[in-house]
mmCIF file of C-alpha atoms and ligand atoms in Angstrom:
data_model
loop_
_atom_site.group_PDB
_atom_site.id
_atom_site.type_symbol
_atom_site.label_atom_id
_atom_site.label_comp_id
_atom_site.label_asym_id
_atom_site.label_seq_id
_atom_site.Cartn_x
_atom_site.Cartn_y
_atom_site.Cartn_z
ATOM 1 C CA UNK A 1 96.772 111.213 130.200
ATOM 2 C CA UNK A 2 94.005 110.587 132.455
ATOM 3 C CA UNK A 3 89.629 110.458 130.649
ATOM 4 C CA UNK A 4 87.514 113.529 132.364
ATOM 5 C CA UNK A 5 86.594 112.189 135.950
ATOM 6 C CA UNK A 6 89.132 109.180 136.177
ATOM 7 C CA UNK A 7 91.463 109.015 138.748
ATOM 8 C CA UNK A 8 95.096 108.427 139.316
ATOM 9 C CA UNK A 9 95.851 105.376 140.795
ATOM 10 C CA UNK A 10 98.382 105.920 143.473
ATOM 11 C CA UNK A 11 102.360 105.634 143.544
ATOM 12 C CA UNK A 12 103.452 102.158 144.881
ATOM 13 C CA UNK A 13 99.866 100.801 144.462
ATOM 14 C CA UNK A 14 100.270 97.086 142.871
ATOM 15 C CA UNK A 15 97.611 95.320 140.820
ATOM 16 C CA UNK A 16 97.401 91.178 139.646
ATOM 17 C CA UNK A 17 96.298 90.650 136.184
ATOM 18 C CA UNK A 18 96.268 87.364 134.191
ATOM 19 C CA UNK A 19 99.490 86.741 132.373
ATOM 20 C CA UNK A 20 98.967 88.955 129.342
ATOM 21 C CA UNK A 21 99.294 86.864 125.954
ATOM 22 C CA UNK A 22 100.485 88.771 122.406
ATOM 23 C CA UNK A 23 98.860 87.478 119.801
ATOM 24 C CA UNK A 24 100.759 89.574 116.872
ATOM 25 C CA UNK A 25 104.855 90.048 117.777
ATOM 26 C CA UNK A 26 107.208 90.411 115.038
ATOM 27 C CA UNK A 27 110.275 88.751 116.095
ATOM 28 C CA UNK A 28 111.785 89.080 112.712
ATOM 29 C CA UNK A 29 114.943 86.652 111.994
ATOM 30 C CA UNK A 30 118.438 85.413 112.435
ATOM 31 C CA UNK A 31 120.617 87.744 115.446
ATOM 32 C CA UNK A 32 117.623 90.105 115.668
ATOM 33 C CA UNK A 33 115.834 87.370 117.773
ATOM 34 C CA UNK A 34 118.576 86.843 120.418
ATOM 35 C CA UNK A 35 117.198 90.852 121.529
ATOM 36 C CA UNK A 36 113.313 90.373 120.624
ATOM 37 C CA UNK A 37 112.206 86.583 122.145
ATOM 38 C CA UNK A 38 113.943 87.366 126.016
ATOM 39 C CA UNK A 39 112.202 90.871 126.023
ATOM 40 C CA UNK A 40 109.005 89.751 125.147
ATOM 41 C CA UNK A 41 109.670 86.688 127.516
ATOM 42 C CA UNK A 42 109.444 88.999 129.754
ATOM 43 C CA UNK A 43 106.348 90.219 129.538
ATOM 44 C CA UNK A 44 103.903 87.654 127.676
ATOM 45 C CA UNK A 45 102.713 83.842 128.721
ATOM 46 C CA UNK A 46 102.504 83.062 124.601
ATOM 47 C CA UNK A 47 103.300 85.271 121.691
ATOM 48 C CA UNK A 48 102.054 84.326 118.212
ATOM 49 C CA UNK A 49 104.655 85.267 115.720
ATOM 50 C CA UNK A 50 104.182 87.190 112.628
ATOM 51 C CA UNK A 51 105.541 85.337 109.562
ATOM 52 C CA UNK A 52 106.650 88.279 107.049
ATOM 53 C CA UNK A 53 110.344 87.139 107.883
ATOM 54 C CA UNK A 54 112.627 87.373 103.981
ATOM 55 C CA UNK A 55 111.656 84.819 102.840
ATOM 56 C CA UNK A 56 108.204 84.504 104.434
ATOM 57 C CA UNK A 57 106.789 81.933 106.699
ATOM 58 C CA UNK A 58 104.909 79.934 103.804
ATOM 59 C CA UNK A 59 105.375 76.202 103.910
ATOM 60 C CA UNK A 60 105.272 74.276 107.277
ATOM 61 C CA UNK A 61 108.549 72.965 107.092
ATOM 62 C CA UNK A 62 109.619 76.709 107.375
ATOM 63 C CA UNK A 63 107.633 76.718 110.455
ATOM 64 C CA UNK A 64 108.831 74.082 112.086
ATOM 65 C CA UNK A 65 112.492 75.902 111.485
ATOM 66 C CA UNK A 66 111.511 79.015 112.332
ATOM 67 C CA UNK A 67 109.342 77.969 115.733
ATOM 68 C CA UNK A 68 112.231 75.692 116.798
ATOM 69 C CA UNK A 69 114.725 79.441 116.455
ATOM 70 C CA UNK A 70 112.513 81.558 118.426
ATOM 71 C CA UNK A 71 112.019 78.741 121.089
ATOM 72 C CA UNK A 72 115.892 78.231 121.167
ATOM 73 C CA UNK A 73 116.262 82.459 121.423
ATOM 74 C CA UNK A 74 114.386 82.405 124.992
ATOM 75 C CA UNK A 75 117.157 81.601 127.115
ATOM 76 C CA UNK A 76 115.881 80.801 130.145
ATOM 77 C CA UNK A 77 112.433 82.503 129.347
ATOM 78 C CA UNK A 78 109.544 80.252 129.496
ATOM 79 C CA UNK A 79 107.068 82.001 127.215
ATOM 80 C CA UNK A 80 105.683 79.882 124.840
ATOM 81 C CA UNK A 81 105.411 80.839 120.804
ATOM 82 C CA UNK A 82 102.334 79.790 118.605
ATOM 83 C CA UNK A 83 102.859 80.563 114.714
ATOM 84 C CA UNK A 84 100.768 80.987 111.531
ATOM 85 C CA UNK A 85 101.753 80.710 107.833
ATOM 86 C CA UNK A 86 102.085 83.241 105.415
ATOM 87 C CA UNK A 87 98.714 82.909 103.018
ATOM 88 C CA UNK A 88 99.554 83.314 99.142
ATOM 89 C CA UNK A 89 97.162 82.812 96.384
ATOM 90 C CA UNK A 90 99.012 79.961 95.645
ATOM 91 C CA UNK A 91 98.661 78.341 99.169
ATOM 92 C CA UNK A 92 97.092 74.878 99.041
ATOM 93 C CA UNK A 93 94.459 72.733 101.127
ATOM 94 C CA UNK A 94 96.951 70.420 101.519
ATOM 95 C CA UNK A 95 98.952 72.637 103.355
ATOM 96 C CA UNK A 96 96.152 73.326 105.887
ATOM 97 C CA UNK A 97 96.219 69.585 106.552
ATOM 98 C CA UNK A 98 99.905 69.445 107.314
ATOM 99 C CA UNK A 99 99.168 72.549 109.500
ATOM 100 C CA UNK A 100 96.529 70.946 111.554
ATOM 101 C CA UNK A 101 98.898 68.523 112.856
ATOM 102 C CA UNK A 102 101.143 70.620 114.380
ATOM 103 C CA UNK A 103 99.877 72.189 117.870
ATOM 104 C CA UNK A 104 102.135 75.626 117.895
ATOM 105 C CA UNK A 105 100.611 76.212 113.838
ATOM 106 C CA UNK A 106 97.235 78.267 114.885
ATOM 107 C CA UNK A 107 96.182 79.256 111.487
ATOM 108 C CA UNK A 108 97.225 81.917 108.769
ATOM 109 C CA UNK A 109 98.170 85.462 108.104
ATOM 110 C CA UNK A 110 96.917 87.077 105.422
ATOM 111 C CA UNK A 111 98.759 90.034 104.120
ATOM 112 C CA UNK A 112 96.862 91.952 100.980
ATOM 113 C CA UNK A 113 99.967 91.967 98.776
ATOM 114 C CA UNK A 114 101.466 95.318 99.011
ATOM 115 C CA UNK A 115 99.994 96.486 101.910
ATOM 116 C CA UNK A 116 103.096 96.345 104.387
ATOM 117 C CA UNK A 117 106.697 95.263 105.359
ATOM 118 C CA UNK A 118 107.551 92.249 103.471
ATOM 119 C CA UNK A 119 103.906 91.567 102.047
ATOM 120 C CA UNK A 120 104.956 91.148 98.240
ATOM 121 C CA UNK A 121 104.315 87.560 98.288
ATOM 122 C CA UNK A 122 101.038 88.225 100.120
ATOM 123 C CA UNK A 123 97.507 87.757 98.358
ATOM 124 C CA UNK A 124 96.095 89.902 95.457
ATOM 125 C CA UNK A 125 92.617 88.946 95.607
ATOM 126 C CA UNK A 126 90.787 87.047 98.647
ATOM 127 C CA UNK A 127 88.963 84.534 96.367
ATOM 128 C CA UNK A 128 92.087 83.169 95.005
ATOM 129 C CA UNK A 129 91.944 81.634 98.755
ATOM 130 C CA UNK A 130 88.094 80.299 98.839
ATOM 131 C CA UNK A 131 89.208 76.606 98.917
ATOM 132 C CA UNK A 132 91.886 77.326 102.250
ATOM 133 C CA UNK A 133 89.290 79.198 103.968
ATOM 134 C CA UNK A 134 87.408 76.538 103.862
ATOM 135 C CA UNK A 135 89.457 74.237 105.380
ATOM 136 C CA UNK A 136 90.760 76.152 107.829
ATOM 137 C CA UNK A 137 87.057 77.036 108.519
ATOM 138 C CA UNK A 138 86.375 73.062 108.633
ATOM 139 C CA UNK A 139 89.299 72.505 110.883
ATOM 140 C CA UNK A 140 88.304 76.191 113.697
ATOM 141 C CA UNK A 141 91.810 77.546 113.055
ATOM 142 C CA UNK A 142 92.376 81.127 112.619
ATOM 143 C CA UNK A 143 92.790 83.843 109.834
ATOM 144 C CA UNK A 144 94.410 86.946 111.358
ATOM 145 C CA UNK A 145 94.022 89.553 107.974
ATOM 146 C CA UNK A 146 95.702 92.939 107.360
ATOM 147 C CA UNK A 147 92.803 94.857 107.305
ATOM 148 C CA UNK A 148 93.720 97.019 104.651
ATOM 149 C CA UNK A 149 93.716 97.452 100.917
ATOM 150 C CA UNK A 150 96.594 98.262 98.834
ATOM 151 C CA UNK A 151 95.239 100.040 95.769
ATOM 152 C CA UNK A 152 96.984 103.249 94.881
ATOM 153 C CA UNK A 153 94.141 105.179 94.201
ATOM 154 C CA UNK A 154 92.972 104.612 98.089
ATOM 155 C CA UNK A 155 93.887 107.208 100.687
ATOM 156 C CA UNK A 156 95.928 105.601 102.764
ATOM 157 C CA UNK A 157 94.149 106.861 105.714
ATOM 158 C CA UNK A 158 90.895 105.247 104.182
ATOM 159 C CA UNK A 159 92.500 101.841 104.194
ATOM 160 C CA UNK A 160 91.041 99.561 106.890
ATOM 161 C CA UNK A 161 87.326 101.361 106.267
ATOM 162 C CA UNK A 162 87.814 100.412 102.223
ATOM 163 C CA UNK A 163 88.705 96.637 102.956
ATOM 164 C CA UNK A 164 86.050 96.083 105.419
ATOM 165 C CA UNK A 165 83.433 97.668 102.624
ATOM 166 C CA UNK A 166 85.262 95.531 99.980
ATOM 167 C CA UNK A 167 87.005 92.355 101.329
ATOM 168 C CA UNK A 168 86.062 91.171 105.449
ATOM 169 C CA UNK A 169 82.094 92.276 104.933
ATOM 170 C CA UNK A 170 81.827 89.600 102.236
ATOM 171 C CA UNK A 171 84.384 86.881 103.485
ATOM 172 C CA UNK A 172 82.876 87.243 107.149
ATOM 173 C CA UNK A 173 79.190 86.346 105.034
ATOM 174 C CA UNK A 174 80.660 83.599 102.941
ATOM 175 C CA UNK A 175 82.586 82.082 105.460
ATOM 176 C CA UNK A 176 80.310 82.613 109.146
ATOM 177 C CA UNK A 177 82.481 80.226 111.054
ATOM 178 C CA UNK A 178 85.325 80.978 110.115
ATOM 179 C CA UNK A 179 87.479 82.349 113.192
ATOM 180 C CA UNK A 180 88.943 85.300 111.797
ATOM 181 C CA UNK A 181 90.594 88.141 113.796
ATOM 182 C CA UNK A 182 91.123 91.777 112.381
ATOM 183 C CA UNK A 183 94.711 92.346 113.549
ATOM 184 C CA UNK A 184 95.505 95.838 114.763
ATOM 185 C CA UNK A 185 92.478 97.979 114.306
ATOM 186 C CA UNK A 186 92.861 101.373 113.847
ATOM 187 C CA UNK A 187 89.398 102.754 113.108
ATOM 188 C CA UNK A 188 85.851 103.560 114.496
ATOM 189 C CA UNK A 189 84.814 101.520 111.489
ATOM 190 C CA UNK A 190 86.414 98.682 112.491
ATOM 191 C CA UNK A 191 85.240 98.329 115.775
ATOM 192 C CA UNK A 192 81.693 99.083 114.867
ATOM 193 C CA UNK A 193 82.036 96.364 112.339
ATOM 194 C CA UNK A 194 83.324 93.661 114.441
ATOM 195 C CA UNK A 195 79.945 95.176 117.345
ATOM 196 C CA UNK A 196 77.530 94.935 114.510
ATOM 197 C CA UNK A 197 78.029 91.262 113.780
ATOM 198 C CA UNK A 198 75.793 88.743 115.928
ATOM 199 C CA UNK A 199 77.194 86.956 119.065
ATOM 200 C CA UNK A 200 77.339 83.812 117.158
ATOM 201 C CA UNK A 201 80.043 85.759 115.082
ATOM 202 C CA UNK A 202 83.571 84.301 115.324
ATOM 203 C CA UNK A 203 85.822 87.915 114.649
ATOM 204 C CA UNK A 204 87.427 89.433 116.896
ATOM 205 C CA UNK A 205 89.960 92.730 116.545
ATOM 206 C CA UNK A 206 93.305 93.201 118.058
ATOM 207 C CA UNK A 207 94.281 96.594 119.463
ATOM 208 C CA UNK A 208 97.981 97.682 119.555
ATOM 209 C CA UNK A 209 99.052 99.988 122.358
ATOM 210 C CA UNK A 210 99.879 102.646 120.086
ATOM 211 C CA UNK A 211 96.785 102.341 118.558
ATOM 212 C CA UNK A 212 94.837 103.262 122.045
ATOM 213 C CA UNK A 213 97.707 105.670 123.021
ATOM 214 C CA UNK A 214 98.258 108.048 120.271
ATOM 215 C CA UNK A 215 96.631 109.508 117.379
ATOM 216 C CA UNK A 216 98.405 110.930 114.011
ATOM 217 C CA UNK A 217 99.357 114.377 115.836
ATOM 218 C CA UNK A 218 102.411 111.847 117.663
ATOM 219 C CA UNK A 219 103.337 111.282 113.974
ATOM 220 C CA UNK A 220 103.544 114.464 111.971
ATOM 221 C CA UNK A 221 102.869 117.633 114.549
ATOM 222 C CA UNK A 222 106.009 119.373 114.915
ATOM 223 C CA UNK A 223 107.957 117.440 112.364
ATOM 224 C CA UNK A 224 107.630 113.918 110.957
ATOM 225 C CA UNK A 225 108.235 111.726 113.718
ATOM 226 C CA UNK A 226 109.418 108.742 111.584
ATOM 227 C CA UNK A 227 109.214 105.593 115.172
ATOM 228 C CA UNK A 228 105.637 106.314 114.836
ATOM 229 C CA UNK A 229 104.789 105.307 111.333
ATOM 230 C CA UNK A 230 103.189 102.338 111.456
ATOM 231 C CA UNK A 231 100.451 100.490 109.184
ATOM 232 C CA UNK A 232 97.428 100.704 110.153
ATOM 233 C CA UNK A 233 98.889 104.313 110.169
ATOM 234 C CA UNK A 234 97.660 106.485 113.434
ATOM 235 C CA UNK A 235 94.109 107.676 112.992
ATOM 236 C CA UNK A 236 92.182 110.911 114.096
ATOM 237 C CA UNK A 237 91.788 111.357 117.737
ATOM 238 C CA UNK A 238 87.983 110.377 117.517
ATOM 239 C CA UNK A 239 89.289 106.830 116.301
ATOM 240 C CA UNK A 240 91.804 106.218 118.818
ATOM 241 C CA UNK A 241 88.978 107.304 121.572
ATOM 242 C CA UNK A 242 86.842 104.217 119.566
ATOM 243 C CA UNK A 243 89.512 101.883 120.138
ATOM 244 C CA UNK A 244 89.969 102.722 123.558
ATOM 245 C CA UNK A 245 85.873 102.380 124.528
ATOM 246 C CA UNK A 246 86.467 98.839 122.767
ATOM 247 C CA UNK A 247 89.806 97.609 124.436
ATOM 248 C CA UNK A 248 87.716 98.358 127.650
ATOM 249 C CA UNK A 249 84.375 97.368 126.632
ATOM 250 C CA UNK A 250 84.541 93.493 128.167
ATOM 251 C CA UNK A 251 82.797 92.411 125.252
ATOM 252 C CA UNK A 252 85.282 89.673 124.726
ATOM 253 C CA UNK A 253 85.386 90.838 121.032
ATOM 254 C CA UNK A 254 88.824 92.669 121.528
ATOM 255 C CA UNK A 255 91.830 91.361 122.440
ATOM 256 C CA UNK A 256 95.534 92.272 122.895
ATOM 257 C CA UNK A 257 98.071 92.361 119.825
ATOM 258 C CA UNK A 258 100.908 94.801 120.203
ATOM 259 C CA UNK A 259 102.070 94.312 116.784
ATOM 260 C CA UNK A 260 105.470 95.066 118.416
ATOM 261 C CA UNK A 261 107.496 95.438 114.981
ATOM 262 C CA UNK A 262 111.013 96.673 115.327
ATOM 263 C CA UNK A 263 113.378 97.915 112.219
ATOM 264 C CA UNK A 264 116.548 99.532 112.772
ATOM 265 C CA UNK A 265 117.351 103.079 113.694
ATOM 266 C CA UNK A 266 118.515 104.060 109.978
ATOM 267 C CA UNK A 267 115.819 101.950 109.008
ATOM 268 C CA UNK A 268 113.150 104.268 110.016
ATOM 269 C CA UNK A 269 115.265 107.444 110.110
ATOM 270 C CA UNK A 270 115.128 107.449 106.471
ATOM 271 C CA UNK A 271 113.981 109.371 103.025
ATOM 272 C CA UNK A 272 111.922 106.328 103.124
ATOM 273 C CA UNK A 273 111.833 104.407 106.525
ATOM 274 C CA UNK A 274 109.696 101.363 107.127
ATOM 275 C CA UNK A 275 106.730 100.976 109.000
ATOM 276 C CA UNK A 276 106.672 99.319 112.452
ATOM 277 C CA UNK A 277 106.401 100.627 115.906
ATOM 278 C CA UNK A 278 108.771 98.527 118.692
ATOM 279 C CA UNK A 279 107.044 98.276 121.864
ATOM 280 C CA UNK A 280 107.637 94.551 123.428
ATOM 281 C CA UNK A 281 109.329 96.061 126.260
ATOM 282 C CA UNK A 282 106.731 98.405 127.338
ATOM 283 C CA UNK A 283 103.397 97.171 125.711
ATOM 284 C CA UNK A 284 101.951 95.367 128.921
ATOM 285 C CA UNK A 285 103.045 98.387 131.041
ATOM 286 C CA UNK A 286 101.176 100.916 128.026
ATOM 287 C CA UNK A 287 97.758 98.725 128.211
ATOM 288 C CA UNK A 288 97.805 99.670 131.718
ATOM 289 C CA UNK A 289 98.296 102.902 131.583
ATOM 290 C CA UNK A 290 95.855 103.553 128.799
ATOM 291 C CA UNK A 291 93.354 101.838 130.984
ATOM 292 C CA UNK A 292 94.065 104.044 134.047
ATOM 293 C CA UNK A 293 93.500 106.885 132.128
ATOM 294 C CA UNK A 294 90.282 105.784 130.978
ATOM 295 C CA UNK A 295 89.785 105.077 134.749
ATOM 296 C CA UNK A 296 88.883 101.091 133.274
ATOM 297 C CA UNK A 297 91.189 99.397 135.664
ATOM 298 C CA UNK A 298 88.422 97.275 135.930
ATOM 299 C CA UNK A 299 88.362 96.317 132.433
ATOM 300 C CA UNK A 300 91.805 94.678 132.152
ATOM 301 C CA UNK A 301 91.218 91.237 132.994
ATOM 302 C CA UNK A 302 88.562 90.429 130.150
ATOM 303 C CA UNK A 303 90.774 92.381 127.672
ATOM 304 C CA UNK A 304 93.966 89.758 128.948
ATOM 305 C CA UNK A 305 91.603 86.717 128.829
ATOM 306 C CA UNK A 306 89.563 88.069 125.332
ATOM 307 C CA UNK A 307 92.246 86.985 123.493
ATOM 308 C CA UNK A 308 93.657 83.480 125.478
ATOM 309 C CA UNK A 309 89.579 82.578 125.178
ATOM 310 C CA UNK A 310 89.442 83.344 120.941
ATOM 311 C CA UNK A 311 93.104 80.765 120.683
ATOM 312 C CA UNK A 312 92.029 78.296 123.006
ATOM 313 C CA UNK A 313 94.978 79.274 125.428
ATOM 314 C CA UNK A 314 95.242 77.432 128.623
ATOM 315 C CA UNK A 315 97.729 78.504 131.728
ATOM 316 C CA UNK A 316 96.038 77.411 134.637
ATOM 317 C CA UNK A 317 95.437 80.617 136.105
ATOM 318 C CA UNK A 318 98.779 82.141 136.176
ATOM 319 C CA UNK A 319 99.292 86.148 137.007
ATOM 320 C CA UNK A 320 101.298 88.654 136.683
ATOM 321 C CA UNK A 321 101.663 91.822 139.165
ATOM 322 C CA UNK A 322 102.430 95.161 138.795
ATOM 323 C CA UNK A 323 103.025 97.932 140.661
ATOM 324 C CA UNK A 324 102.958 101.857 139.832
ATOM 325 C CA UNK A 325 106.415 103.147 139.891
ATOM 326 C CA UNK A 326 107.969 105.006 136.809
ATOM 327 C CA UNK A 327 110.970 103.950 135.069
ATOM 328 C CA UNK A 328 112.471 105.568 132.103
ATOM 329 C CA UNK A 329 112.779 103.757 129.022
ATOM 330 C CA UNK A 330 116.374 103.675 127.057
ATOM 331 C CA UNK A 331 117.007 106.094 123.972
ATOM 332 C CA UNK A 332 118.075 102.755 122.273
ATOM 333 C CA UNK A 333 117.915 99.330 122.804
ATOM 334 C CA UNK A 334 119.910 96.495 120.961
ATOM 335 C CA UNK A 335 118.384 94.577 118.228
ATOM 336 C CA UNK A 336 120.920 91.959 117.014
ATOM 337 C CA UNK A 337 123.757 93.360 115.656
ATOM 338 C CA UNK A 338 121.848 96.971 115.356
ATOM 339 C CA UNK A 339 119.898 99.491 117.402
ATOM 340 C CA UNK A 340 116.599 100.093 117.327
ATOM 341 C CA UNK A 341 114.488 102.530 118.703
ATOM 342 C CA UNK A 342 112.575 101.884 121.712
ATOM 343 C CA UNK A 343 108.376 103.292 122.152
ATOM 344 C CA UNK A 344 108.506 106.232 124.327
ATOM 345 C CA UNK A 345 112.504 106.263 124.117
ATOM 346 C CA UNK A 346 114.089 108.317 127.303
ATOM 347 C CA UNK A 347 110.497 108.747 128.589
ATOM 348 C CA UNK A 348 109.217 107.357 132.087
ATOM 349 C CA UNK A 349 106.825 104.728 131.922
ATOM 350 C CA UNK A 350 104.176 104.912 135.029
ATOM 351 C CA UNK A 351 103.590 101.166 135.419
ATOM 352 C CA UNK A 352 106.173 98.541 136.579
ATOM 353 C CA UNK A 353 106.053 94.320 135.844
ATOM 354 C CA UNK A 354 107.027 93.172 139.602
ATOM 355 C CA UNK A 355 106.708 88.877 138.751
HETATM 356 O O1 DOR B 1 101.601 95.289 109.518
HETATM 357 C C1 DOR B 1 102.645 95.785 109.854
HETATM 358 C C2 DOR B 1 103.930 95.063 109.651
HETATM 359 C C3 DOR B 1 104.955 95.581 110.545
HETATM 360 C C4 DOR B 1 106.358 95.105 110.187
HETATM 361 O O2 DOR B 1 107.258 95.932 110.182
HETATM 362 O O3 DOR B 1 106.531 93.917 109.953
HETATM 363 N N1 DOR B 1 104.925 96.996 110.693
HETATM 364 C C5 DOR B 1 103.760 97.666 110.704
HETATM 365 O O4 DOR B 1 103.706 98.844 111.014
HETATM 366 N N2 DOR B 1 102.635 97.026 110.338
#
């Protein structure tokens, strides 16, 4: 899918980037990891992992436990794993201390209750969590938020647009250091929210590769197509052309977050599957190729460093090449003692990792 008046880069041409960092992988728990951790090892220099594991990630002991797993899953993979803890309304300023003294604990997620995969425990109303916000303003970590409400009455394709009206606008004004990053934007109204704030502004939005790649036709033209239901759920094609101008835009407001979130087969081929889109062993390889075909090759490198800038990531200038050779992804791919469903499943992918 190339932009009007891009070209194709040519077969066999190779290209250095920095080492891409994720910074929003669900790994999810127990056997699952042994097949998640090595193929993301593959591909990313640090991944920050999501904590919605049953139970969730609240309490820094959990942490610790959960850190030391995913660390042990790498084999002989050398990526390295930051965390954050599961915000509650319950969640105490003590608990942001006991973070702080842990290097791998970068800050929080905060999941409106409700809004996604294991997000029960998650907050029901933002100022329930004045006091941590705060602190973790006070101490420069991070709040990575679900930008969306929950509330029944909302469409859910108005979701991201109703929170930023309702929740971010006024926590972003309360709270003007705070670093916050909107994870997986999925919206025009996101990324002109994060472009409208001033440069002193600390947000930043994370872009999936779905997000940049498809729109809500990949979901529902043709039949329901059940591996691409995801939350933020696929936009209109005029959003996903937003997201792309921002991913490229070298404004060092957007950075990469492939929300890589894997659930088995029967999981999501279901009366009622879950939401999550699995990409860890193609995201790099689709932020490439989305860039190509906005002919914004040029554009990678700040998009790769955006994010390893915002979390203070340092890797002495270490790269990764690829090269432009297709390979076709497997119709399944193991996921502990299950299957799960690969992104773009028996398709070729155009770009190749070489080191
Ligand atoms: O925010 C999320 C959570 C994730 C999951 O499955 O954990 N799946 C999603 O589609 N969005």
């Amino acid at each position: 899918m190339l932009c009007p008046g891009a070209e194709s880069v040519e077969e066999g041409t190779k290209i250095t980037i920095p080492y891409p960092c994720d910074f929003h992988h669900h790994f999810r728990q127990g056997p699952a990891i042994s097949s998640t951790v090595p193929v993301a090892s593959e591909r990313f220099g640090t991944a920050l992992a999501m904590p919605n594991t049953k139970p969730p990630i609240t309490t820094v002991p959990l942490a610790l436990k959960y850190h030391e797993e995913l660390m042990a899953a790498r084999g002989g993979g050398d990526m390295d794993i930051v965390n954050v803890l599961y915000l509650t309304d319950n969640t105490k300023v003590e608990t942001v201390d006991e973070m702080a003294k842990h290097d791998f604990i970068v800050g929080f997620k905060y999941y409106p209750a409700g809004a996604t995969t294991n997000s029960d425990a998650g907050v029901t109303d933002f100022r329930k969590c004045y006091d941590v916000f705060k602190r973790v303003e006070e101490l420069g970590m991070v709040l990575c938020i679900h930008s969306e409400v929950s509330d029944a009455d909302i469409d859910i394709f108005d979701r991201e647009k109703v929170f930023i009206d309702r929740v971010i606008k006024v926590i972003v004004s309360d709270f003007p250091n705070l670093k916050i990053v909107m994870e997986h934007i999925s919206t025009s109204f996101g990324v002109d929210f994060i472009n409208s704030l001033p440069p002193t502004s600390r947000v930043v939005g994370s872009i999936t590769p779905h997000h940049i790649m498809y729109n809500r036709n990949a979901l529902l033209v043709g039949g329901v197509k059940p591996h691409f239901y995801c939350l933020p759920i696929l936009k209109r094609e005029s959003h996903r052309v937003s997201l792309l101008s921002a991913a490229t835009s070298r404004s060092g407001r957007f950075i990469m977050g492939t929300d890589s979130a894997p659930h088995t087969v029967e999981s999501k081929e279901s009366a009622c599957g879950c939401a999550g889109v699995f990409n860890g062993h193609c995201a790099v390889e689709m932020y490439v190729e989305a860039f190509e075909g906005a002919g914004r090759m040029d554009a990678l490198e700040d998009f790769v460093e955006a994010g390893k800038k915002f979390y203070g990531i340092e890797d002495g200038g270490r790269k990764m090449e690829l090269v432009k050779e297709t390979w076709e992804v497997p119709g399944t791919m193991e996921f502990g003692e299950n299957k799960v469903k690969p992104l773009r499943a028996g398709e070729k992918m155009l770009w190749k990792i070489v080191r």
